[in-house]
PDB file of C-alpha atoms in Angstrom:
ATOM      1  CA  MET A 594       6.960   5.260  -4.984  1.00  0.00           C
ATOM      2  CA  ALA A 595       4.071   7.828  -6.073  1.00  0.00           C
ATOM      3  CA  LYS A 596       0.740   6.584  -6.377  1.00  0.00           C
ATOM      4  CA  GLU A 597      -0.338   7.568  -9.322  1.00  0.00           C
ATOM      5  CA  GLY A 598      -4.256   7.281 -10.653  1.00  0.00           C
ATOM      6  CA  ASN A 599      -5.642   3.308  -9.788  1.00  0.00           C
ATOM      7  CA  GLU A 600      -2.031   2.350  -8.863  1.00  0.00           C
ATOM      8  CA  LEU A 601      -1.159   0.480  -6.001  1.00  0.00           C
ATOM      9  CA  ASN A 602       1.643   2.374  -3.845  1.00  0.00           C
ATOM     10  CA  SER A 603       4.398   0.248  -2.692  1.00  0.00           C
ATOM     11  CA  GLN A 604       2.743   0.082   0.701  1.00  0.00           C
ATOM     12  CA  GLU A 605      -0.270  -1.552  -0.685  1.00  0.00           C
ATOM     13  CA  VAL A 606       1.528  -3.899  -3.002  1.00  0.00           C
ATOM     14  CA  LEU A 607       2.861  -5.183   0.548  1.00  0.00           C
ATOM     15  CA  GLN A 608      -0.056  -5.529   1.939  1.00  0.00           C
ATOM     16  CA  LYS A 609      -1.479  -7.099  -0.595  1.00  0.00           C
ATOM     17  CA  VAL A 610       1.365  -9.653  -0.670  1.00  0.00           C
ATOM     18  CA  VAL A 611       1.663 -10.294   2.792  1.00  0.00           C
ATOM     19  CA  ALA A 612      -2.079 -10.913   3.237  1.00  0.00           C
ATOM     20  CA  ALA A 613      -2.204 -13.258   0.112  1.00  0.00           C
ATOM     21  CA  ALA A 614       0.890 -14.929   1.325  1.00  0.00           C
ATOM     22  CA  ASP A 615      -0.950 -15.530   4.878  1.00  0.00           C
ATOM     23  CA  ASP A 616      -4.327 -16.450   3.675  1.00  0.00           C
ATOM     24  CA  LYS A 617      -2.519 -19.421   1.912  1.00  0.00           C
ATOM     25  CA  LYS A 618      -0.852 -20.367   5.125  1.00  0.00           C
ATOM     26  CA  ALA A 619       3.023 -19.157   4.270  1.00  0.00           C
ATOM     27  CA  GLN A 620       5.166 -19.946   6.702  1.00  0.00           C
ATOM     28  CA  ASP A 621       8.230 -17.377   8.566  1.00  0.00           C
ATOM     29  CA  ILE A 622       6.595 -14.473   6.569  1.00  0.00           C
ATOM     30  CA  VAL A 623       9.210 -11.514   6.719  1.00  0.00           C
ATOM     31  CA  ILE A 624       9.434  -8.286   5.102  1.00  0.00           C
ATOM     32  CA  LEU A 625      12.626  -6.731   4.205  1.00  0.00           C
ATOM     33  CA  ASP A 626      12.649  -2.839   3.926  1.00  0.00           C
ATOM     34  CA  LEU A 627      15.315  -2.177   1.552  1.00  0.00           C
ATOM     35  CA  GLN A 628      14.552   1.558   0.566  1.00  0.00           C
ATOM     36  CA  GLY A 629      17.660   3.440   1.055  1.00  0.00           C
ATOM     37  CA  ILE A 630      19.418   0.095   1.110  1.00  0.00           C
ATOM     38  CA  SER A 631      18.914  -0.467  -3.176  1.00  0.00           C
ATOM     39  CA  ILE A 632      17.794   0.576  -5.717  1.00  0.00           C
ATOM     40  CA  MET A 633      16.226  -2.364  -7.158  1.00  0.00           C
ATOM     41  CA  THR A 634      12.929  -2.391  -5.192  1.00  0.00           C
ATOM     42  CA  ASP A 635      11.389  -1.275  -2.045  1.00  0.00           C
ATOM     43  CA  TYR A 636      10.926  -4.362  -0.022  1.00  0.00           C
ATOM     44  CA  PHE A 637      11.694  -7.769  -0.059  1.00  0.00           C
ATOM     45  CA  VAL A 638       8.396 -10.107   1.080  1.00  0.00           C
ATOM     46  CA  ILE A 639      10.100 -14.052   1.857  1.00  0.00           C
ATOM     47  CA  CYS A 640       8.073 -16.479   3.315  1.00  0.00           C
ATOM     48  CA  SER A 641       8.185 -20.357   2.917  1.00  0.00           C
ATOM     49  CA  GLY A 642       5.580 -23.359   2.251  1.00  0.00           C
ATOM     50  CA  GLU A 643       6.628 -27.038   3.901  1.00  0.00           C
ATOM     51  CA  SER A 644       5.863 -28.644  -0.048  1.00  0.00           C
ATOM     52  CA  ASN A 645       5.649 -27.988  -3.706  1.00  0.00           C
ATOM     53  CA  VAL A 646       2.149 -27.884  -3.293  1.00  0.00           C
ATOM     54  CA  GLN A 647       2.268 -25.495  -1.054  1.00  0.00           C
ATOM     55  CA  VAL A 648       4.835 -23.105  -2.573  1.00  0.00           C
ATOM     56  CA  ARG A 649       2.330 -23.139  -6.196  1.00  0.00           C
ATOM     57  CA  ALA A 650      -0.545 -22.181  -3.680  1.00  0.00           C
ATOM     58  CA  ILE A 651       0.726 -19.521  -2.014  1.00  0.00           C
ATOM     59  CA  TYR A 652       2.091 -17.775  -5.047  1.00  0.00           C
ATOM     60  CA  ARG A 653      -0.667 -18.313  -7.112  1.00  0.00           C
ATOM     61  CA  GLY A 654      -2.448 -16.744  -4.328  1.00  0.00           C
ATOM     62  CA  ILE A 655      -0.245 -13.755  -4.175  1.00  0.00           C
ATOM     63  CA  GLU A 656      -0.647 -13.459  -8.584  1.00  0.00           C
ATOM     64  CA  GLU A 657      -4.294 -13.688  -7.861  1.00  0.00           C
ATOM     65  CA  SER A 658      -4.804 -10.881  -5.462  1.00  0.00           C
ATOM     66  CA  LEU A 659      -2.774  -8.529  -7.557  1.00  0.00           C
ATOM     67  CA  ALA A 660      -4.353  -9.418 -10.882  1.00  0.00           C
ATOM     68  CA  ASP A 661      -7.674  -8.798  -9.229  1.00  0.00           C
ATOM     69  CA  ALA A 662      -6.219  -5.140  -8.442  1.00  0.00           C
ATOM     70  CA  GLN A 663      -5.216  -4.800 -11.498  1.00  0.00           C
ATOM     71  CA  LEU A 664      -1.018  -5.276 -11.286  1.00  0.00           C
ATOM     72  CA  PRO A 665       0.266  -7.487 -13.602  1.00  0.00           C
ATOM     73  CA  ILE A 666       3.297  -9.457 -12.041  1.00  0.00           C
ATOM     74  CA  MET A 667       6.858  -8.089 -14.084  1.00  0.00           C
ATOM     75  CA  ARG A 668       8.552 -11.305 -13.981  1.00  0.00           C
ATOM     76  CA  ARG A 669       8.554 -14.596 -12.139  1.00  0.00           C
ATOM     77  CA  ASN A 670      11.684 -16.855 -12.082  1.00  0.00           C
ATOM     78  CA  GLY A 671      11.930 -20.291 -10.839  1.00  0.00           C
ATOM     79  CA  SER A 672       9.722 -22.976 -10.260  1.00  0.00           C
ATOM     80  CA  GLU A 673       7.802 -24.802  -7.256  1.00  0.00           C
ATOM     81  CA  ASP A 674       9.675 -27.777  -8.001  1.00  0.00           C
ATOM     82  CA  GLY A 675      12.915 -26.424  -7.981  1.00  0.00           C
ATOM     83  CA  GLY A 676      12.172 -25.014  -4.556  1.00  0.00           C
ATOM     84  CA  TRP A 677      12.461 -21.685  -4.839  1.00  0.00           C
ATOM     85  CA  VAL A 678       9.503 -19.124  -6.848  1.00  0.00           C
ATOM     86  CA  LEU A 679      10.530 -15.040  -6.952  1.00  0.00           C
ATOM     87  CA  LEU A 680       7.613 -12.422  -8.206  1.00  0.00           C
ATOM     88  CA  ASP A 681       8.704  -9.209  -9.609  1.00  0.00           C
ATOM     89  CA  TYR A 682       6.393  -6.324  -9.050  1.00  0.00           C
ATOM     90  CA  GLY A 683       8.551  -3.819  -9.162  1.00  0.00           C
ATOM     91  CA  ASP A 684       8.388  -1.884  -5.698  1.00  0.00           C
ATOM     92  CA  VAL A 685       8.029  -5.230  -4.127  1.00  0.00           C
ATOM     93  CA  ILE A 686       9.703  -8.623  -4.869  1.00  0.00           C
ATOM     94  CA  VAL A 687       8.291 -11.974  -3.185  1.00  0.00           C
ATOM     95  CA  HIS A 688      10.086 -15.028  -3.151  1.00  0.00           C
ATOM     96  CA  VAL A 689       8.290 -17.806  -1.969  1.00  0.00           C
ATOM     97  CA  PHE A 690      10.916 -20.677  -0.817  1.00  0.00           C
ATOM     98  CA  HIS A 691      10.519 -24.906   0.091  1.00  0.00           C
ATOM     99  CA  HIS A 692      11.545 -24.655   3.334  1.00  0.00           C
ATOM    100  CA  SER A 693      14.921 -26.791   2.996  1.00  0.00           C
ATOM    101  CA  GLU A 694      16.039 -24.222   0.268  1.00  0.00           C
ATOM    102  CA  ARG A 695      15.167 -20.902   2.177  1.00  0.00           C
ATOM    103  CA  GLU A 696      17.563 -22.345   4.770  1.00  0.00           C
ATOM    104  CA  TYR A 697      20.244 -22.597   1.528  1.00  0.00           C
ATOM    105  CA  TYR A 698      19.819 -19.283   0.435  1.00  0.00           C
ATOM    106  CA  ASP A 699      19.548 -17.542   3.742  1.00  0.00           C
ATOM    107  CA  LEU A 700      18.319 -13.791   1.830  1.00  0.00           C
ATOM    108  CA  GLU A 701      17.267 -12.605   5.406  1.00  0.00           C
ATOM    109  CA  ARG A 702      21.506 -12.887   6.248  1.00  0.00           C
ATOM    110  CA  LEU A 703      22.290 -11.825   2.906  1.00  0.00           C
ATOM    111  CA  TRP A 704      20.549  -8.416   3.439  1.00  0.00           C
ATOM    112  CA  GLY A 705      21.282  -8.210   6.992  1.00  0.00           C
ATOM    113  CA  ASP A 706      21.230  -4.152   6.855  1.00  0.00           C
ATOM    114  CA  ALA A 707      17.412  -4.106   5.823  1.00  0.00           C
ATOM    115  CA  LYS A 708      14.806  -3.413   8.397  1.00  0.00           C
ATOM    116  CA  GLN A 709      12.426  -6.627   8.884  1.00  0.00           C
ATOM    117  CA  LEU A 710       9.310  -6.367   9.527  1.00  0.00           C
ATOM    118  CA  THR A 711       6.655  -8.829  10.357  1.00  0.00           C
ATOM    119  CA  ALA A 712       3.242  -9.838   8.540  1.00  0.00           C
ATOM    120  CA  ALA A 713       1.776  -8.609  12.001  1.00  0.00           C
ATOM    121  CA  ASP A 714       3.967  -5.333  11.170  1.00  0.00           C
ATOM    122  CA  VAL A 715       2.242  -4.938   7.753  1.00  0.00           C
ATOM    123  CA  LEU A 716      -0.738  -6.250   7.927  1.00  0.00           C
ATOM    124  CA  ALA A 717      -1.592  -3.273  11.075  1.00  0.00           C
ATOM    125  CA  ASP A 718      -1.045  -0.844   8.794  1.00  0.00           C
ATOM    126  CA  GLN A 719      -4.357  -2.037   6.745  1.00  0.00           C
TER     127      GLN A 719
END
């Protein structure tokens, strides 16, 4: 998505999301590059926490980071009690899973055609 005015482009949103998740010690951060594969979004960020408390800390940290950048969330679904929270920022969709739920849904396999990036790949571009 093109950058207009003070809006963040998808790469900038992705960097903020990954940095916030990493700051909250999210585990196994994987970024799926869906550009050219899906019209719904450019990136999926998938990460996990070991407990409901950590899942909550991760998604709240992401929300706070993007709110500070004046990027409101479009939609939040799920709950940490259910083991999964989805944060929709348009060009970047974030999936924060409890470890066991992540294994069950296995989004990395489901979107196997997507190029996978690591947090280090994304944060190196900052």
